[in-house]
XYZ file of C-alpha atoms in Angstrom:
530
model
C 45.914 197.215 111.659
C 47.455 195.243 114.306
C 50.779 193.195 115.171
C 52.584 191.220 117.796
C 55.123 188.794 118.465
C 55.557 185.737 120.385
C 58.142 183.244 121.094
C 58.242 179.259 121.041
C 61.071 176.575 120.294
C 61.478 174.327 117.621
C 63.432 171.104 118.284
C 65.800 169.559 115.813
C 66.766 166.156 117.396
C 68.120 167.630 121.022
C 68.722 170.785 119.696
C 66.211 173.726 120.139
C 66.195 177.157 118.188
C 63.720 180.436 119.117
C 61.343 180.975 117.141
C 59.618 184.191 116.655
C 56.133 184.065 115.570
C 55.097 187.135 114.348
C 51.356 187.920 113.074
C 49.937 191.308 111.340
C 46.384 192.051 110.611
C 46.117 193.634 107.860
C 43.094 195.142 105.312
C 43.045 192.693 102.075
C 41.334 189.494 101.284
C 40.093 188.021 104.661
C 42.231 184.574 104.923
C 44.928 183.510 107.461
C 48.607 183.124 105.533
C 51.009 180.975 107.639
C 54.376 181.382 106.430
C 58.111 179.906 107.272
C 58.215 176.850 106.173
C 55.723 174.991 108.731
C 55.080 171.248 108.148
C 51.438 169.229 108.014
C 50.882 169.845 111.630
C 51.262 173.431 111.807
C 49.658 173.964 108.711
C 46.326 172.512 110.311
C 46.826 174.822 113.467
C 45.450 177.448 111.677
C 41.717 175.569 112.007
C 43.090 174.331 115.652
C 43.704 177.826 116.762
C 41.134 180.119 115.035
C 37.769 177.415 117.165
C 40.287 177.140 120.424
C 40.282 181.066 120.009
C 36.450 181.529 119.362
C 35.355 178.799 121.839
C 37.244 180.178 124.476
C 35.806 183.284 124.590
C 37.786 185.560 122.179
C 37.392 187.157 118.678
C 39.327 186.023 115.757
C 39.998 188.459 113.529
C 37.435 187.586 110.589
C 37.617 191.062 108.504
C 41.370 191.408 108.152
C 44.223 189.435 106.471
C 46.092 187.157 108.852
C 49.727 186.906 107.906
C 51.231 184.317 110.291
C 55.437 183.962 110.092
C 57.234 181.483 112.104
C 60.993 183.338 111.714
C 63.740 182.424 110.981
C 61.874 181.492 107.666
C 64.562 179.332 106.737
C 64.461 176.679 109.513
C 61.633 173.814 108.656
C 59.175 173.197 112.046
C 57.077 170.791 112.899
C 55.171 169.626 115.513
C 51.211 171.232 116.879
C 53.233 172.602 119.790
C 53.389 175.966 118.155
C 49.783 176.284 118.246
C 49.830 178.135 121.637
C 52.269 180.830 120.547
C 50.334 181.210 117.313
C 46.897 182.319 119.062
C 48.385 183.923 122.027
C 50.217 186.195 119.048
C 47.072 186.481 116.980
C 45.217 187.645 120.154
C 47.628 189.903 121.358
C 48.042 191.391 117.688
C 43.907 191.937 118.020
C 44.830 194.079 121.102
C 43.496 191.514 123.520
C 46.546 190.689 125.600
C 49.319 193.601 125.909
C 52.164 192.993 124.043
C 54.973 193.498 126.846
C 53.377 190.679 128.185
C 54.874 188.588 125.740
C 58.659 189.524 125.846
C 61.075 187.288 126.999
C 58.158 184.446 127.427
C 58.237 181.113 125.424
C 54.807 179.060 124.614
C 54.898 175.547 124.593
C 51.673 173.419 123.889
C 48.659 172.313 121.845
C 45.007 173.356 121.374
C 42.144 171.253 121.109
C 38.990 173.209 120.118
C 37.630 173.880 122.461
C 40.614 176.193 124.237
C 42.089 172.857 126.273
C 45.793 172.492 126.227
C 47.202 169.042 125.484
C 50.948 167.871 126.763
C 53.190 167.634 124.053
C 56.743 165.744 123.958
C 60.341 167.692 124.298
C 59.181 170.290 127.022
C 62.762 169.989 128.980
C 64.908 170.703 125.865
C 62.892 172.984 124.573
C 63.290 174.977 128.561
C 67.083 174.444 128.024
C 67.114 176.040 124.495
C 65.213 178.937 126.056
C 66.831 179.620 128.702
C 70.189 179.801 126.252
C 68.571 181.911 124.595
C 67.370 184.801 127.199
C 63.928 183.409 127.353
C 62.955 183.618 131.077
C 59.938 182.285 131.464
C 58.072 179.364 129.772
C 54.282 178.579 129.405
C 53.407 175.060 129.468
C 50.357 172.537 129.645
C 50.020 171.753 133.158
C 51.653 168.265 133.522
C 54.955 169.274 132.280
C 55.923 173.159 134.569
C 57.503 170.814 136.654
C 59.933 169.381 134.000
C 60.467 172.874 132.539
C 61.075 174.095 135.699
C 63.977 172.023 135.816
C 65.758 174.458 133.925
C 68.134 176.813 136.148
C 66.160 180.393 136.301
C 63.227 179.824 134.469
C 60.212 180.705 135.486
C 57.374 178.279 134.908
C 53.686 178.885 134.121
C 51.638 175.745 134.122
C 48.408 176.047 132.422
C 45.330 174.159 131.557
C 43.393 176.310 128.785
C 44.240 179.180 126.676
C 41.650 180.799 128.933
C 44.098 180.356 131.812
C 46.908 181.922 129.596
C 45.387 184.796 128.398
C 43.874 186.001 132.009
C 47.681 185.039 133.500
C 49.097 187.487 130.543
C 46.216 189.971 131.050
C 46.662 189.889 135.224
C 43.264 189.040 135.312
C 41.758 185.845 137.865
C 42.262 183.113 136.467
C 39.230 180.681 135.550
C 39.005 177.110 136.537
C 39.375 174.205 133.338
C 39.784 169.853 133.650
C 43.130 168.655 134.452
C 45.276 168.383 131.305
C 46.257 164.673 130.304
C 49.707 163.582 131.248
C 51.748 162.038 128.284
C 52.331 158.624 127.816
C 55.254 157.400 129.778
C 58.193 155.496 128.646
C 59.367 152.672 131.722
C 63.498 153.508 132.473
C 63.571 149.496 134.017
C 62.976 145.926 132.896
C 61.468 143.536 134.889
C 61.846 140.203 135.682
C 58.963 138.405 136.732
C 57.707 140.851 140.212
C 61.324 141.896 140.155
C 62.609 144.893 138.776
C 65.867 144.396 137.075
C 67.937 146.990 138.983
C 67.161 145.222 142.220
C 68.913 141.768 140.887
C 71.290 140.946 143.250
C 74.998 139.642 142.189
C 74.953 137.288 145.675
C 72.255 135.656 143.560
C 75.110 134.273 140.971
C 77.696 131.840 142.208
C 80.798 130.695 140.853
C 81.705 132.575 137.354
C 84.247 134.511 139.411
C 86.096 135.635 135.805
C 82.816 137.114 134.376
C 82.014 138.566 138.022
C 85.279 140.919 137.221
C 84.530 141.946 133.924
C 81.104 142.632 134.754
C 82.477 145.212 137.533
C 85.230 146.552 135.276
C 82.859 147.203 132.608
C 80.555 149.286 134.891
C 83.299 150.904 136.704
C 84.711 152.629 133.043
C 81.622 152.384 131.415
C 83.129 149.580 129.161
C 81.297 147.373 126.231
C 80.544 144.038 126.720
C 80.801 140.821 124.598
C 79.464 137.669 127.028
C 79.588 134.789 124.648
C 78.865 130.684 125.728
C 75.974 127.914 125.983
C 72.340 128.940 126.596
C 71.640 128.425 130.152
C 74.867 129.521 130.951
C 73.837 132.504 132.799
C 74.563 135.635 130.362
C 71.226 137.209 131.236
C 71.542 136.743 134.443
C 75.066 138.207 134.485
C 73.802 141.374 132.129
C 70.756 141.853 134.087
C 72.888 142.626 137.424
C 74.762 145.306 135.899
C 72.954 148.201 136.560
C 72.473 147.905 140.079
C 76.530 148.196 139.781
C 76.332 151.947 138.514
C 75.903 154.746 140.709
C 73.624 157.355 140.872
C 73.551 159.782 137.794
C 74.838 163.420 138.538
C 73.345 166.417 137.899
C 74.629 167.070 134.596
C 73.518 163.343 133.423
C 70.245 163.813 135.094
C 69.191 166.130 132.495
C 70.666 164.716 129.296
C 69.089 161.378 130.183
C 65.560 163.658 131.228
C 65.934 165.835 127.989
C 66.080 162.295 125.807
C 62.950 161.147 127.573
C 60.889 163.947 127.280
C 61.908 163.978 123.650
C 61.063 159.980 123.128
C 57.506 161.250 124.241
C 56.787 161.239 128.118
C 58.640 160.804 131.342
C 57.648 158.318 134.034
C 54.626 159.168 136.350
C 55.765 161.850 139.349
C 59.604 161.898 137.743
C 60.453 165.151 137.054
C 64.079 163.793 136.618
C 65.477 161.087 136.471
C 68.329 159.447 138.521
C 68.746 156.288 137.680
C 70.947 154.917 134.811
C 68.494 153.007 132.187
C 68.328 149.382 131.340
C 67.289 148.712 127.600
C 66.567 144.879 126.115
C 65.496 145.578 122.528
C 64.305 142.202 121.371
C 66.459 140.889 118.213
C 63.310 141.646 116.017
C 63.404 144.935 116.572
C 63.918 147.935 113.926
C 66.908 149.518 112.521
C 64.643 152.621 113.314
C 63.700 151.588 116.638
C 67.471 151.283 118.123
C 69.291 153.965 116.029
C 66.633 156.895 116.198
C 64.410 158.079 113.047
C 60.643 157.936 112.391
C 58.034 160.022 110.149
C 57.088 163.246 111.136
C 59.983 164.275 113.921
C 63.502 162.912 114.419
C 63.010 160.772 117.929
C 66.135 159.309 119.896
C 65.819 155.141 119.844
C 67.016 152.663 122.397
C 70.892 153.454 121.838
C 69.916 157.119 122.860
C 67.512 155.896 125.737
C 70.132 153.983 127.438
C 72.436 156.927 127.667
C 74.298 156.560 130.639
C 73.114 153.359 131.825
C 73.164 149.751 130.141
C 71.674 148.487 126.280
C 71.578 144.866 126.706
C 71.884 142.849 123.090
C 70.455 139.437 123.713
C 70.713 136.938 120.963
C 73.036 139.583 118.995
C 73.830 137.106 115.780
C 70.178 137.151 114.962
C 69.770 141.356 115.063
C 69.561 142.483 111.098
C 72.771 142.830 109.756
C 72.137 147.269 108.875
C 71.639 147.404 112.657
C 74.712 145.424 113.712
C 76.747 147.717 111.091
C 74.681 150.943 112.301
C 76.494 150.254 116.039
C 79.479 151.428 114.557
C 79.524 155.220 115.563
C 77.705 154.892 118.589
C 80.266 152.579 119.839
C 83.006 154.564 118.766
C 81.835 157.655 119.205
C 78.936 157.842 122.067
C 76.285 159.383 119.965
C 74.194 158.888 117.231
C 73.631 161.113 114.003
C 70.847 160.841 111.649
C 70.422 162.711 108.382
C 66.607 162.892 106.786
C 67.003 165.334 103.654
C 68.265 168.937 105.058
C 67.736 168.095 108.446
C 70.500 166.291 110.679
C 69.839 165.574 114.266
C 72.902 163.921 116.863
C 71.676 162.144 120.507
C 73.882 161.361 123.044
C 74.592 157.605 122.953
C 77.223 157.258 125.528
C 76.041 153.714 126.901
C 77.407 150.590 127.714
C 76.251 148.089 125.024
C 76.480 144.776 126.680
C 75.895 141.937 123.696
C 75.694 138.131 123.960
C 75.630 135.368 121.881
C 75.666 131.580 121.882
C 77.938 129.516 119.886
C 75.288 128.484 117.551
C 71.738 128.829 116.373
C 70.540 126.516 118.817
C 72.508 126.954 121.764
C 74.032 123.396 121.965
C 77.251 123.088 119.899
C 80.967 122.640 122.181
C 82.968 121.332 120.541
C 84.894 120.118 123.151
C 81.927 118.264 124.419
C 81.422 114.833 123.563
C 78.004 114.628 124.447
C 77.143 117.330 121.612
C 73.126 117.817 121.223
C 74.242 120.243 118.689
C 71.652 120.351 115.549
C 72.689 123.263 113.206
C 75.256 122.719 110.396
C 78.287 124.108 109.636
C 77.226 126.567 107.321
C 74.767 127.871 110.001
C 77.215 128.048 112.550
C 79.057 129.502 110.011
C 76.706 132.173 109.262
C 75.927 132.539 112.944
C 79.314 133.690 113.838
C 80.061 135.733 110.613
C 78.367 138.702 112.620
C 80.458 138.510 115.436
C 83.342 139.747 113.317
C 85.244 143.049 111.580
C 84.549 146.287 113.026
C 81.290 146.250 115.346
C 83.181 143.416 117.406
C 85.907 145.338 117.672
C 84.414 148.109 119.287
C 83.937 145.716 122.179
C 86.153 146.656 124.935
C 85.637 143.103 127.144
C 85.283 139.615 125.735
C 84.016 137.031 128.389
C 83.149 133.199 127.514
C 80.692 131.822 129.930
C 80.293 128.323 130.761
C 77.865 126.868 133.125
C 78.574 126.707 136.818
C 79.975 123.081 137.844
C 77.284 121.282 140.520
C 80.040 121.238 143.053
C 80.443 125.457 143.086
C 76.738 126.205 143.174
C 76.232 123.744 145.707
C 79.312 125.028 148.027
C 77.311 125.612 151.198
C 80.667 128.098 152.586
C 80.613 129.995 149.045
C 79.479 133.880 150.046
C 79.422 135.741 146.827
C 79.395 139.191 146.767
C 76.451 141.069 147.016
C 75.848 143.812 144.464
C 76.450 147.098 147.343
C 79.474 145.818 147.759
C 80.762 145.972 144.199
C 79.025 148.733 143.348
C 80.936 150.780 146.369
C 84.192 149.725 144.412
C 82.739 151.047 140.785
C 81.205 154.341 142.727
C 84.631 154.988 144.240
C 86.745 153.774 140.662
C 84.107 156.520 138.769
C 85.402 159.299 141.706
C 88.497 158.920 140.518
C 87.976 159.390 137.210
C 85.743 162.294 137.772
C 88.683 164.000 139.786
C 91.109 163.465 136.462
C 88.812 164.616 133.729
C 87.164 167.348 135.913
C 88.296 169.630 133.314
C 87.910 168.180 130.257
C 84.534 166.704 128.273
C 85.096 163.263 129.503
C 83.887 161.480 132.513
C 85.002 158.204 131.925
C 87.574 156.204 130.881
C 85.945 154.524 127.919
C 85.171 158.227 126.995
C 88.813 159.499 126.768
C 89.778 159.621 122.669
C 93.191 157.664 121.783
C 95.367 160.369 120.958
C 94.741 161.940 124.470
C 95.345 159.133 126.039
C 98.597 158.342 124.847
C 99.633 162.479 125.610
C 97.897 163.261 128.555
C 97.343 159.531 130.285
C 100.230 157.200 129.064
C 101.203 153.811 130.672
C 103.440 153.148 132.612
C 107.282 152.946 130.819
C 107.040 148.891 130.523
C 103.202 149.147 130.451
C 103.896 150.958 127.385
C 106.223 148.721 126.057
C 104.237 145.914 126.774
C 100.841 147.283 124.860
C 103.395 148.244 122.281
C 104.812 144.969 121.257
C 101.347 143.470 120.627
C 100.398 145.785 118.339
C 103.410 146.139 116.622
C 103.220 142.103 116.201
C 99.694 142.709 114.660
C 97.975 140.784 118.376
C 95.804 143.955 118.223
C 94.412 146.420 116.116
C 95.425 149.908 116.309
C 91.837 150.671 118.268
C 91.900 147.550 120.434
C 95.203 148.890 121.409
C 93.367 152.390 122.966
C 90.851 150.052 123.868
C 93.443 148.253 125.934
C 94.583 151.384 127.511
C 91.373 152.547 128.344
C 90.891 149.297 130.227
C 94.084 149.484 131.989
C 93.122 152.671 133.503
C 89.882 150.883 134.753
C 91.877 148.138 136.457
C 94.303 151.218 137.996
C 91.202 152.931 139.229
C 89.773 150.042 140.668
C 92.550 148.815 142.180
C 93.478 152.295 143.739
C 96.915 152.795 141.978
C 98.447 156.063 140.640
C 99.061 155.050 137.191
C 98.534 151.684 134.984
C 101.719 149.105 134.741
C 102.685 146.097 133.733
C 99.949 144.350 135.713
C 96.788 146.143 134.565
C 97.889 146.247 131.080
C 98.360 142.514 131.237
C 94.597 141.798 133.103
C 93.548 144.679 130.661
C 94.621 142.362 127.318
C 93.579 139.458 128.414
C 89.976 141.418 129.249
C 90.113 141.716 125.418
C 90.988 138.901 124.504
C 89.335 136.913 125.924
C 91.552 134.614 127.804
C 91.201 133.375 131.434
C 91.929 135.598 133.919
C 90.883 134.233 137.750
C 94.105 134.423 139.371
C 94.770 137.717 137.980
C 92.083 139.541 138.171
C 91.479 138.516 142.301
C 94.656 138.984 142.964
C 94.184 142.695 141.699
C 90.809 143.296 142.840
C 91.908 142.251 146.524
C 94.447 144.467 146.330
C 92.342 147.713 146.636
């Protein structure tokens, strides 16, 4: 009679737990018992592991009982990643591989038959949750030591076959075996055309000089987005050019946006991490599934949860399915996303800045304070059309911006120099400092993080400022939230502007941010002022 324990993780959404697995060989009918509530997958690794073990070499036990237990019993797993720590366990319960080898060492990968290890997706959180948990070394399929080694003080063992693992564990040479497949990888950036979206340029767009500011306010306090006007106006072009705006990701952003990836299936080739704040352009067609999270088998994050930290761009937002519109709700509110599937409920980060736009109708065409209207929808589709750009989703949105197209004579002005997007983004890079330097000890990092109450104790207005954002809610102008909304935004315009605290002025460019209304002489005034 033999035993042994190994360790692996098993991911709930973002969150990873240890799991022991724990075999005994026993005397009793020969069979293999695998016990702890393991789904489809790791029910079959019981077939997967007993040829990897006998075609790489090794002897499975095939006169005892096999009692396999994945504990804490309680937790349901899924996944073939746990076939690794299941034959490594087996074979060091048949006295092939010395158990101290084993302690304090997490497997992470899956067998073929014939002993190869395949990549398998969440191999970053899955480090983190070890590492929490006084695991101090991982073993992974080749492709992916780099991305657990990512991981402060963890140790890394990248393998190719459990051949390789079992003469690593055993201090033995360690035999040659073909390269292990890399995942597939999930692309961070659009394109356009041979372009990539982050390398748009903002001296590209002239004129629009109101939508210019809101564009840079909204990336310097990570701000949502409402662009609304004709097509051909140039919202795309305007959304497009916000992420070259953002700055660099930090450390601590690096991995939650890296952790996300590796759990949506695979990073991009020869990224280990990321740096780069995302760009996602779900096409109106797309899934309540797709954008919110979900799927059969295990929980994965969806596009609100891939653009963490960066941009989620909204085109054509009136024709999205109304259960998506009404699942942005929490995300906007709350920067993350929960999803409950029977007794299991997962939560991704969602902190993005969901830019949406619209046109004024189905077709594009209708102004109505445009004689020559080529408008053909009626007025119960316009009617319908704008329905969903109304109640709570739309006021989520921090910025409202109507865009019309750019008069002949402005994007024709041969002295007209707009600015380029470095410049701009040196002003949102050195607005975000400031903000780091405020909430360096709290859970925020942004302004459109910061929750209402705390604003109010810890942030307030200026005395008028306050008085000002008071008397428009009190006179029912705004909501209750577009009031914090307001004061989030007035922060934005302090920081931006360089100013110790947010007055009369900021609060006033702030409301009519919201609002909607024109701002031009305002809002240069203010951002010439820094």
């Amino acid at each position: 009679m033999g035993w042994a324990t190994a360790h692996t993780i098993s991911l709930f959404g973002a969150t990873g737990h240890l799991i022991d697995v724990q075999v005994d060989l026993a005397q009793g009918v020969v069979a293999t018992a695998l016990v702890g509530r393991p789904d489809a997958s790791i029910n079959e690794a019981r077939d997967r592991c007993r040829a990897a073990v006998a075609n790489s070499g090794f002897d499975w036990p095939t006169t005892r009982r096999v009692t396999i237990l994945l504990s804490p019993a309680d937790l349901p797993k899924s996944g073939p990643h746990f076939d690794l720590s299941i034959a490594v366990a087996v074979l060091s319960a048949a006295g092939e591989i010395p158990g101290r080898a084993l302690e304090k060492v997490a497997f992470v990968g899956e067998l073929t038959l014939d002993g190869r290890l395949r990549a398998v997706p969440g191999v970053l959180p899955m480090s983190m949750a070890a590492r929490a948990r006084g695991i101090t070394c991982m073993v992974v399929p080749e492709p992916q030591a780099e991305e657990a080694a990512l991981v402060p003080d963890m140790a890394v063992i990248g393998a190719r076959s459990l051949q390789q693992v079992v003469a690593h564990l055993c201090g033995e040479e360690i035999p040659t075996a073909p390269p292990v497949e890399p995942l597939a990888s999930t692309s961070l950036l659009s394109w356009r055309g041979d372009q990539r979206i982050e390398d748009l340029d903002l001296a590209d767009v002239h004129g629009m000089a109101d939508a210019r500011f809101a564009l840079e306010v909204a990336a310097a306090g990570g701000h949502h987005l409402m662009l609304s006007g004709p097509k051909g106006a140039g919202k795309t072009t305007l959304a497009e050019r916000l992420p070259g705006l953002l700055p660099d990701l930090t450390v601590e952003e690096s991995l939650e946006l890296t952790a996300i990836y590796s759990l949506s299936g695979g990073l991009p080739p020869g990224q280990a991490m990321l740096s780069r704040p995302p760009f996602r352009a779900p096409h109106h067609s797309a899934s309540r599934t797709s954008l919110v999270g979900g799927g059969s088998g295990r929980i994965r994050p969806g596009e609100l949860s891939r653009a963490h930290t960066g941009t989620l761009f909204m085109d054509e937002f009136p024709l999205f399915n109304a259960d998506i519109i009404e699942a942005l709700r929490q995300p906007l509110e709350n920067g993350e996303v929960t999803i409950s599937r029977g007794d299991e409920t997962t939560t991704f980060p969602a902190r993005t800045m969901v830019v949406i736009a619209c046109n004024p109708c189905p077709c594009g065409d209708y102004h109505p304070s445009n004689r020559d209207n080529r408008c053909t929808c009626t007025e119960l589709r316009r009617r319908e059309y704008r329905k969903k750009l109304s109640g709570p989703v739309v006021d989520r949105i921090d910025i409202v911006r109507h865009v019309e197209p750019v008069p002949p004579h402005e994007a024709r002005d041969p002295l007209a120099r707009p600015e380029p997007t470095a410049v701009v983004r040196e002003r949102v890079s050195a607005a975000r400092r400031r903000q780091a330097a405020r909430y360096a000890d709290t859970a925020w990092r942004l302004n459109a993080d910061v929750p209402g109450p705390r604003l109010s104790s810890q942030f307030p207005l200026t005395e008028a400022g306050t008085r000002l954002l008071e008397d428009k809610v009190y006179s029912r102008l705004l909501t209750g939230r577009g009031g914090t909304r307001v004061h989030r935004l007035a922060w934005t315009i302090a920081d931006l502007r360089g100013v110790e605290r947010p007055g009369v002025d900021e609060v006033d460019v702030a409301l009519r941010l919201r609002r909607g209304d024109p701002l031009l002489v305002a809002s240069l005034r203010l951002a010439g002022a820094g």
